[in-house]
mmCIF file of C-alpha atoms in Angstrom:
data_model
loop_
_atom_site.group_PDB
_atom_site.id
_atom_site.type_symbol
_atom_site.label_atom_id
_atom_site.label_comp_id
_atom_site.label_asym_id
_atom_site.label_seq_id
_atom_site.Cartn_x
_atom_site.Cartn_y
_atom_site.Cartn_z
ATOM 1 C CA UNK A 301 6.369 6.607 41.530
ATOM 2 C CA UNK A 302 4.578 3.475 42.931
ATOM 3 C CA UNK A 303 5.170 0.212 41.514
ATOM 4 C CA UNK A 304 1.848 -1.473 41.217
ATOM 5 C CA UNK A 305 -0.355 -4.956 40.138
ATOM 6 C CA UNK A 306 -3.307 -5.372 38.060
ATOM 7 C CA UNK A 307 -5.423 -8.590 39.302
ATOM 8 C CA UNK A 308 -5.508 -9.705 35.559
ATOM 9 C CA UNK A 309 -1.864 -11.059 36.765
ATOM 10 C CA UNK A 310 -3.905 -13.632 38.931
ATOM 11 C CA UNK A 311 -7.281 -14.026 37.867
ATOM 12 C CA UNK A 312 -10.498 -13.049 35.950
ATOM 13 C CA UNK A 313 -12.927 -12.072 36.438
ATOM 14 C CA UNK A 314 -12.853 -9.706 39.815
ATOM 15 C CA UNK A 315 -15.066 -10.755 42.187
ATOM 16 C CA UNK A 316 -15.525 -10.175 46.399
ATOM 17 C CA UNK A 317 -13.298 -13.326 46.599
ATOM 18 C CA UNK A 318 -10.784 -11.498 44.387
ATOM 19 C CA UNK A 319 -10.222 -8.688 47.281
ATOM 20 C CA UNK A 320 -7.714 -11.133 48.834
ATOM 21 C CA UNK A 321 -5.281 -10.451 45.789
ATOM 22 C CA UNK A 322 -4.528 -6.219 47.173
ATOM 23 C CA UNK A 323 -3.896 -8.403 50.256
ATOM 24 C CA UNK A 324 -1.276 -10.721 48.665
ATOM 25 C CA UNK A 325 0.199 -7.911 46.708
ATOM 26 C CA UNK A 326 0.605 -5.435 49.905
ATOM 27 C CA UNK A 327 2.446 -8.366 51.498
ATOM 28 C CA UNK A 328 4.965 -8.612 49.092
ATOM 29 C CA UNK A 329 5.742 -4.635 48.283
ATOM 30 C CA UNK A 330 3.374 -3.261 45.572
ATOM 31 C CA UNK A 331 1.836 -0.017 46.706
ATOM 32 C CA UNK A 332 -0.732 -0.237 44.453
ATOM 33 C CA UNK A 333 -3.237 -2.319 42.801
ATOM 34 C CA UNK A 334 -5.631 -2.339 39.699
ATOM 35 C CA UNK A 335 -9.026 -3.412 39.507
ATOM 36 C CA UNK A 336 -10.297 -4.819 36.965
ATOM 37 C CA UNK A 337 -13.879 -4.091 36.392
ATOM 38 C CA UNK A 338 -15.317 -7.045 33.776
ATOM 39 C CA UNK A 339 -18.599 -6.998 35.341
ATOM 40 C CA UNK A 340 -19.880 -4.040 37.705
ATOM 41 C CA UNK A 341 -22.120 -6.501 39.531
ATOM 42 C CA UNK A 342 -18.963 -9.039 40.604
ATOM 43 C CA UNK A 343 -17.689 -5.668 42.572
ATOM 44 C CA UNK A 344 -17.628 -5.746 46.331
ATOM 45 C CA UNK A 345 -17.187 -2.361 47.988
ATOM 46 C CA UNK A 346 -17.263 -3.238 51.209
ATOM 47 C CA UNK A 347 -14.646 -6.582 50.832
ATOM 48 C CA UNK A 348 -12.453 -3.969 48.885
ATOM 49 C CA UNK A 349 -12.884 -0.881 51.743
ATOM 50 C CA UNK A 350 -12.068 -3.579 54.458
ATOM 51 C CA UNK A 351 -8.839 -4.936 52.423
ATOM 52 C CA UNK A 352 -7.701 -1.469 51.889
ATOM 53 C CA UNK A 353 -8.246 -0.680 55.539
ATOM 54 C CA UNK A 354 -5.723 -3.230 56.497
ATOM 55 C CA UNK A 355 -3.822 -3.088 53.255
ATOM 56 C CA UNK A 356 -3.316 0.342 51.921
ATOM 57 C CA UNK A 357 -2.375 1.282 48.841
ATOM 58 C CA UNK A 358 -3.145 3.362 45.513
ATOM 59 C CA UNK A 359 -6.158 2.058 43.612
ATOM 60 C CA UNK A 360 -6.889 1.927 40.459
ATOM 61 C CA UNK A 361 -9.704 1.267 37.882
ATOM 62 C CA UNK A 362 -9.961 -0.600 34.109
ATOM 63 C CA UNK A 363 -12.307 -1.459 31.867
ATOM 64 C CA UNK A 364 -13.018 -4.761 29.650
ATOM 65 C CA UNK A 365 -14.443 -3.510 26.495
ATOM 66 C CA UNK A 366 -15.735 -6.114 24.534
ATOM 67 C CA UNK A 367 -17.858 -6.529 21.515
ATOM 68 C CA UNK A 368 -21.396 -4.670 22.967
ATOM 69 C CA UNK A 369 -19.109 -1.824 24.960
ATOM 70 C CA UNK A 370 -18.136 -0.157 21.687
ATOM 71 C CA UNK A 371 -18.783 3.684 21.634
ATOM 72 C CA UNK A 372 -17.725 3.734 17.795
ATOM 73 C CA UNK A 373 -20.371 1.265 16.467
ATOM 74 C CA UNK A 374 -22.701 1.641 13.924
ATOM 75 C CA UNK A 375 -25.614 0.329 16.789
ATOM 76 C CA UNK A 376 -26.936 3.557 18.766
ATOM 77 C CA UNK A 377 -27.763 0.968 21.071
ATOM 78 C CA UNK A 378 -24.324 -0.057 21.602
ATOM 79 C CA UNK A 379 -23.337 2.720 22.004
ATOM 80 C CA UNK A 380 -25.053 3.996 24.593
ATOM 81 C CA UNK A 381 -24.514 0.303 26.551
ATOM 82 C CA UNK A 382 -21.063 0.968 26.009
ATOM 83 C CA UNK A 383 -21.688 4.787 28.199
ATOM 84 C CA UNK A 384 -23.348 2.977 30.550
ATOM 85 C CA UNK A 385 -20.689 0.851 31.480
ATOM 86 C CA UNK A 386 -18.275 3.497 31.914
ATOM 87 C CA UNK A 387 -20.766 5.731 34.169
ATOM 88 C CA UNK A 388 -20.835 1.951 36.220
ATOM 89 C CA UNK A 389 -17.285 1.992 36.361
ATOM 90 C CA UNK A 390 -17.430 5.703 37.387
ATOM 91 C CA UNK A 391 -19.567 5.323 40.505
ATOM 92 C CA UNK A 392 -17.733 2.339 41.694
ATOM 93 C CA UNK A 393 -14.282 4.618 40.953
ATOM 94 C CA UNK A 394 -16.301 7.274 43.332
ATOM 95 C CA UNK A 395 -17.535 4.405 45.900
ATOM 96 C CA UNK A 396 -13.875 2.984 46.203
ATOM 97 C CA UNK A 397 -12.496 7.095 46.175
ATOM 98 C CA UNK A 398 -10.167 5.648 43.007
ATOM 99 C CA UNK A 399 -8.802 9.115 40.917
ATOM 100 C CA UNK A 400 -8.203 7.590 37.819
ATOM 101 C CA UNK A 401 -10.013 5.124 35.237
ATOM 102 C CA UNK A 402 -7.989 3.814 32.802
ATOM 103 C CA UNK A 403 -8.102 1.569 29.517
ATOM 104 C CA UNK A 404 -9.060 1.757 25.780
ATOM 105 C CA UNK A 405 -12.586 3.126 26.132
ATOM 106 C CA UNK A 406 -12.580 4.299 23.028
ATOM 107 C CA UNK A 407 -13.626 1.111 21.256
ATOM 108 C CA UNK A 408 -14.144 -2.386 21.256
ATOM 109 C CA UNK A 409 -11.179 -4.585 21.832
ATOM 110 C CA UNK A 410 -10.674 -6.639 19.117
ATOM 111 C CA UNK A 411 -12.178 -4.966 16.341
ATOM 112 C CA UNK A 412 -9.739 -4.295 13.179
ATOM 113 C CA UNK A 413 -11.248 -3.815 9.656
ATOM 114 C CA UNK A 414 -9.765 -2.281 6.295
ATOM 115 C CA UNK A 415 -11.761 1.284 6.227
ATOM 116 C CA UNK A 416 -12.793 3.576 3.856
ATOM 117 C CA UNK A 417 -11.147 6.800 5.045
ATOM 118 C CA UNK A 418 -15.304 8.319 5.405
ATOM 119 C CA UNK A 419 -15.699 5.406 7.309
ATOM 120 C CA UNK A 420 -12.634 5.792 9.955
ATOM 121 C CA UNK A 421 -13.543 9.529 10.377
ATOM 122 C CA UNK A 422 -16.881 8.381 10.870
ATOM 123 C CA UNK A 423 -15.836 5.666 14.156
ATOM 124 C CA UNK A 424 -13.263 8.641 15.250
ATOM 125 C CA UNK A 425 -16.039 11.183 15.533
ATOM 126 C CA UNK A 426 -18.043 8.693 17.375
ATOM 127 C CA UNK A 427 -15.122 8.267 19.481
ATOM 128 C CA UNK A 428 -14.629 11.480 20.391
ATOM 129 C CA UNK A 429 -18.456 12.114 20.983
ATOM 130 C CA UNK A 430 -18.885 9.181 23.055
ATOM 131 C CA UNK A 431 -15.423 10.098 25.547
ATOM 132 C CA UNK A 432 -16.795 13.769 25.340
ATOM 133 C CA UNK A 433 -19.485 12.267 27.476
ATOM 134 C CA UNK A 434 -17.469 10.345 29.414
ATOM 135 C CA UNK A 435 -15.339 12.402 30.308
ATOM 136 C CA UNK A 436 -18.728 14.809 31.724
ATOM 137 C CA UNK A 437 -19.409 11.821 33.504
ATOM 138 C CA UNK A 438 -15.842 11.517 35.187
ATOM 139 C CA UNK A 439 -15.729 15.225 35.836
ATOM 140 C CA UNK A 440 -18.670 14.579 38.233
ATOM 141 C CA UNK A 441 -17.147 12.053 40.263
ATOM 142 C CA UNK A 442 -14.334 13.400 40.969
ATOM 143 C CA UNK A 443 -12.061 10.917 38.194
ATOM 144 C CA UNK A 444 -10.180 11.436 35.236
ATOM 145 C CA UNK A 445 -10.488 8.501 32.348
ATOM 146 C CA UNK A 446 -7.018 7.572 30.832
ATOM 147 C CA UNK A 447 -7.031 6.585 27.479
ATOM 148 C CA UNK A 448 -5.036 3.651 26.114
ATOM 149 C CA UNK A 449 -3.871 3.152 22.130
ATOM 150 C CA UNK A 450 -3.428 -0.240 21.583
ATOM 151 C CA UNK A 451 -1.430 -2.770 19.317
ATOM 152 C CA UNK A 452 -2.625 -2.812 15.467
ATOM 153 C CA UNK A 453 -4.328 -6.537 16.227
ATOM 154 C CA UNK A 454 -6.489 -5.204 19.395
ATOM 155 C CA UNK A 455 -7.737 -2.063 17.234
ATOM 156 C CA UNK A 456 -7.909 -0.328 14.193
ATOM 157 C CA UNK A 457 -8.544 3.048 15.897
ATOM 158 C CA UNK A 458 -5.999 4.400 18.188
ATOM 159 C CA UNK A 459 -2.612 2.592 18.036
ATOM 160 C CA UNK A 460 0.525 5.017 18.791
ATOM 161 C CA UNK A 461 0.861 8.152 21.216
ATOM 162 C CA UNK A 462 0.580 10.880 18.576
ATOM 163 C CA UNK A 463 -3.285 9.027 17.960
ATOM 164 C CA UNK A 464 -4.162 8.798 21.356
ATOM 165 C CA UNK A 465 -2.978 12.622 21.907
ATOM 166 C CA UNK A 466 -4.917 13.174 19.151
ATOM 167 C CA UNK A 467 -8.240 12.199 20.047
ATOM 168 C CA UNK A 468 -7.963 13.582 23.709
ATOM 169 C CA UNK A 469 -7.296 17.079 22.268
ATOM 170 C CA UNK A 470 -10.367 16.247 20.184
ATOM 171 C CA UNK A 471 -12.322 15.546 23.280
ATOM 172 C CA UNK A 472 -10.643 18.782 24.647
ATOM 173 C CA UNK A 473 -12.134 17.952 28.583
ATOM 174 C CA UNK A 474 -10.232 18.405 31.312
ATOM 175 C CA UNK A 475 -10.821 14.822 32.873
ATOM 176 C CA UNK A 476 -9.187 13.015 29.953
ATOM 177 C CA UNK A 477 -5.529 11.831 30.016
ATOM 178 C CA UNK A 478 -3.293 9.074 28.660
ATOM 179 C CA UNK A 479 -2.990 5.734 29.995
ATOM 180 C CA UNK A 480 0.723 3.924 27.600
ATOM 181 C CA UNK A 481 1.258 0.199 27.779
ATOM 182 C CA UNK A 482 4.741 -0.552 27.281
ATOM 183 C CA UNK A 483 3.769 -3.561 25.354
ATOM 184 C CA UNK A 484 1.876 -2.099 22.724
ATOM 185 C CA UNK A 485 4.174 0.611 23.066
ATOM 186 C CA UNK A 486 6.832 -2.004 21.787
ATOM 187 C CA UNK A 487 5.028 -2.925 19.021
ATOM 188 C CA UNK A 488 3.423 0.189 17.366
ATOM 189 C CA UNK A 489 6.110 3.248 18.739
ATOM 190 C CA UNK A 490 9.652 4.443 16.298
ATOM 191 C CA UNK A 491 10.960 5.463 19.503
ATOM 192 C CA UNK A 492 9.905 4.619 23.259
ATOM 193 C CA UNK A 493 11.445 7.942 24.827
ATOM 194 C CA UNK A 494 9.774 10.333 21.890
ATOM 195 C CA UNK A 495 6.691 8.638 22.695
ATOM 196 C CA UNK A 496 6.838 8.996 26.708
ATOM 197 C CA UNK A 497 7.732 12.825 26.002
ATOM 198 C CA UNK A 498 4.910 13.396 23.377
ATOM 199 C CA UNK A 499 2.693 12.489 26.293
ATOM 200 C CA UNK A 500 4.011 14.524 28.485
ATOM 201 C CA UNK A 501 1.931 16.007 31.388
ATOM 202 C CA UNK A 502 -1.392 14.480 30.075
ATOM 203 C CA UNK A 503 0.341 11.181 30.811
ATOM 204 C CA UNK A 504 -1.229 9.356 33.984
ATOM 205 C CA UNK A 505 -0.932 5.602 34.036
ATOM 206 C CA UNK A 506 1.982 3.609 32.798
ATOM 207 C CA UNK A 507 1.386 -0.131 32.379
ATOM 208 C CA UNK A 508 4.904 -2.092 32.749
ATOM 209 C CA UNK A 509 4.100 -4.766 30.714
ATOM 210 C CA UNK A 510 7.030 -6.888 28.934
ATOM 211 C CA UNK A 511 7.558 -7.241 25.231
ATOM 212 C CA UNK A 512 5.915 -10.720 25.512
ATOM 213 C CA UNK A 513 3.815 -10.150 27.888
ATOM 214 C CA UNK A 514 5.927 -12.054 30.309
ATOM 215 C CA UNK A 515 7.687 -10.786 33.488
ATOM 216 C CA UNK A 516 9.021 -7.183 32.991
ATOM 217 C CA UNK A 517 12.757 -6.755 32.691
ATOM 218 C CA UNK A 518 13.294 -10.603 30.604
ATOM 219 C CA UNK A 519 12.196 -9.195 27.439
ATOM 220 C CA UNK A 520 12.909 -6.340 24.726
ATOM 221 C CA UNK A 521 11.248 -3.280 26.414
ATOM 222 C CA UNK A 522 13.430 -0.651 25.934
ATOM 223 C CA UNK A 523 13.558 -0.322 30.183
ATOM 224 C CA UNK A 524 15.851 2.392 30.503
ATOM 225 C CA UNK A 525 14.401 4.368 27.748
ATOM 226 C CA UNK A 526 11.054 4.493 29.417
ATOM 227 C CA UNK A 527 12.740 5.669 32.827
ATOM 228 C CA UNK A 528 14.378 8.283 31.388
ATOM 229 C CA UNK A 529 11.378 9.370 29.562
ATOM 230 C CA UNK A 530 9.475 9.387 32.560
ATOM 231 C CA UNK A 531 12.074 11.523 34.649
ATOM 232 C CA UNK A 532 12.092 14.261 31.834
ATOM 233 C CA UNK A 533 8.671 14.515 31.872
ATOM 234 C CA UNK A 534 8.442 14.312 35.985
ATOM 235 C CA UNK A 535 5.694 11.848 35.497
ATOM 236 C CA UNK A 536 3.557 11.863 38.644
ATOM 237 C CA UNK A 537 1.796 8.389 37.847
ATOM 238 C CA UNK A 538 2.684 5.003 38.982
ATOM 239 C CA UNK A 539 3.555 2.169 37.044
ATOM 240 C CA UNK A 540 1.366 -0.934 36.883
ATOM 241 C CA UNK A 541 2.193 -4.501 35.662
ATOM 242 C CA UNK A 542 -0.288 -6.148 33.572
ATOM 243 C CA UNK A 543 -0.255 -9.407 32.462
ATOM 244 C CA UNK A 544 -2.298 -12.339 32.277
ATOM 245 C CA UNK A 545 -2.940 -15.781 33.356
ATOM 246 C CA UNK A 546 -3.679 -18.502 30.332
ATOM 247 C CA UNK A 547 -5.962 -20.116 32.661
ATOM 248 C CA UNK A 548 -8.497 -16.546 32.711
ATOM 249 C CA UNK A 549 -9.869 -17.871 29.171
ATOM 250 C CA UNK A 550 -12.336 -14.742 28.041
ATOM 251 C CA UNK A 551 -9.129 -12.569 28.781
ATOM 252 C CA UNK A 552 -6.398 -15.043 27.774
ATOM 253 C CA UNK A 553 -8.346 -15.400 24.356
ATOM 254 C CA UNK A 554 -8.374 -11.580 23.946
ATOM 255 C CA UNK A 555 -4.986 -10.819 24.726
ATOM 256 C CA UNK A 556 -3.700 -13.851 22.561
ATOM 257 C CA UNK A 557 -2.227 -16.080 26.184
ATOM 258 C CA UNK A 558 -2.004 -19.046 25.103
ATOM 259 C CA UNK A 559 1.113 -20.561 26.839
ATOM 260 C CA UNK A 560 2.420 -19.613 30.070
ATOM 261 C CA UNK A 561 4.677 -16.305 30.320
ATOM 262 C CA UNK A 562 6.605 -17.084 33.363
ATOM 263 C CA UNK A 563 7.226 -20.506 35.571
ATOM 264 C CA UNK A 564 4.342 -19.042 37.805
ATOM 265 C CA UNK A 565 2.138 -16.036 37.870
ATOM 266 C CA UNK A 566 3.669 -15.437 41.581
ATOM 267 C CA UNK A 567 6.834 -15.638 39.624
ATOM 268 C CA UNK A 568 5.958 -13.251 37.321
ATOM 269 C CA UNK A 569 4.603 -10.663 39.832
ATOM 270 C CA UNK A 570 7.219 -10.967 42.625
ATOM 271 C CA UNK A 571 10.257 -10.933 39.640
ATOM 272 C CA UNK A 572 8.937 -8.364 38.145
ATOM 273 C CA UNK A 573 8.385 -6.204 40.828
ATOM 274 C CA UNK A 574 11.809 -6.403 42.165
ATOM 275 C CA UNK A 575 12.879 -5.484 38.632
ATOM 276 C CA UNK A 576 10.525 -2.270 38.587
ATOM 277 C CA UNK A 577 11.829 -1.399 42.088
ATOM 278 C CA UNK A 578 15.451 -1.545 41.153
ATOM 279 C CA UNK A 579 14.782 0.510 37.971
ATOM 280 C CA UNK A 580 12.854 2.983 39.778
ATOM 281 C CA UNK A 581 15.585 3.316 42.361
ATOM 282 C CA UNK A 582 18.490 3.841 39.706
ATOM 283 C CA UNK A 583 16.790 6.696 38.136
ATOM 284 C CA UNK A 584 15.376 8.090 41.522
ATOM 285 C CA UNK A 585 11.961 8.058 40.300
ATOM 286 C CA UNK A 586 10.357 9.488 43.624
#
């Protein structure tokens, strides 16, 4: 199991001067790195290909769904934006030879109404016809989207594991998976190691995030639990931290940021990994 960074640590959006963060990361032990894709056109192939040529490591892909990338709204024409997006996401995922694209794709982030039960089945059938496509899309690229529940005030759709396993039974494809965020995890699970299990093999990407967001093992997550969830299930993922910068304002704002987490983002990355490391090497997760 690799202990990895999303860029959302440092800064947002991504851009060809962003490339310089797998550098940074490599330097200081992460073996791998997630992109962060807020818009397709800010992506620089080649600055990425040359980084990784000097600076290898696992790379990953996720998605910034806001209010017009919604595959459960009412708008056909959002709808289909929203598919567009994620078949963008999918040839740069193909471009950069990155396996898996994770992230709540289901929805936009955000969005949390009261519902009419009609109305919910209605935005979950959407949901599942939208990934159904998606996951088409991913299957001919070579990728496999991982699918993220989030905290109760980030959605109204897909919040625990059990949901999440839900809907990509639903979508019954073969490129769909699970993508668990130990924060939300924290928030919305009974029981971290139930929830690990649950997802068993569909379970692909693991973001290490800390109960406040902050740097991962100075919280409340339930560290131990996850690690022995993880060796039961032989997870063959990595394990990414994601966090966020208050200074990254669209993505501060979204996540709720608005103090700083830890004396310094570098603090927050370098701490943390060591942390993830030491876990990882306690419960031999190789």
């Amino acid at each position: 199991m690799k202990i990895g960074i999303n860029a959302w640590v440092w800064q947002s959006p991504f851009t060809a001067d962003s490339a310089r963060l797998i550098t940074k990361a490599a330097e200081v032990g992460f073996e791998a790195f997630t992109v962060p894709v807020e818009d397709p056109s800010f992506i620089d192939i080649r600055s990425i290909k040359s980084v990784l040529a000097n600076s290898p490591m696992t790379l990953y892909l996720t998605g910034a769904y806001g209010p017009d990338r919604d595959l459960t709204h009412d708008d056909p024409a959002v709808r289909k934006n929203s598919l567009n997006y994620i078949s963008e996401l999918l040839e740069i995922c193909e471009k950069l030879e990155v396996k898996v694209l994770a992230g709540p794709a289901y929805s936009a982030v955000g969005k949390r109404r009261h519902l009419s039960d009609e109305a919910r089945k209605r935005e979950w059938d959407r949901a599942v016809d939208g990934l159904t496509k998606a996951s088409h899309l991913a299957a001919e690229r070579g990728v496999t989207l991982a699918i993220e529940p989030l905290n109760r005030f980030e959605t109204d759709l897909v919040n625990t594991c059990a949901q999440v396993k839900t809907l990509i039974q639903d979508v019954n494809h073969s490129n769909i998976r699970i993508h668990l965020d130990t924060f939300h995890m924290h928030i919305e699970e009974k029981n971290l190691f139930d929830a690990i299990c649950l997802a068993g093999e569909d379970l692909v990407y693991i973001d290490a995030s800390e109960s406040d967001r902050g740097t991962p093992g100075q919280g409340q997550v339930y560290w131990s639990e996850l690690a022995r969830a993880l060796k039961k299930i032989d997870y063959k993922g990595d394990c990414i931290i994601e966090s966020f910068t208050p200074e990254c304002l669209t993505i501060a704002d979204a996540a709720a940021i608005w103090r700083p987490l830890a004396p310094s983002q570098d603090d927050l990355a370098f701490d943390g990994l060591a942390f993830l490391k030491a876990l990882r090497d306690s419960h031999n997760l190789y």
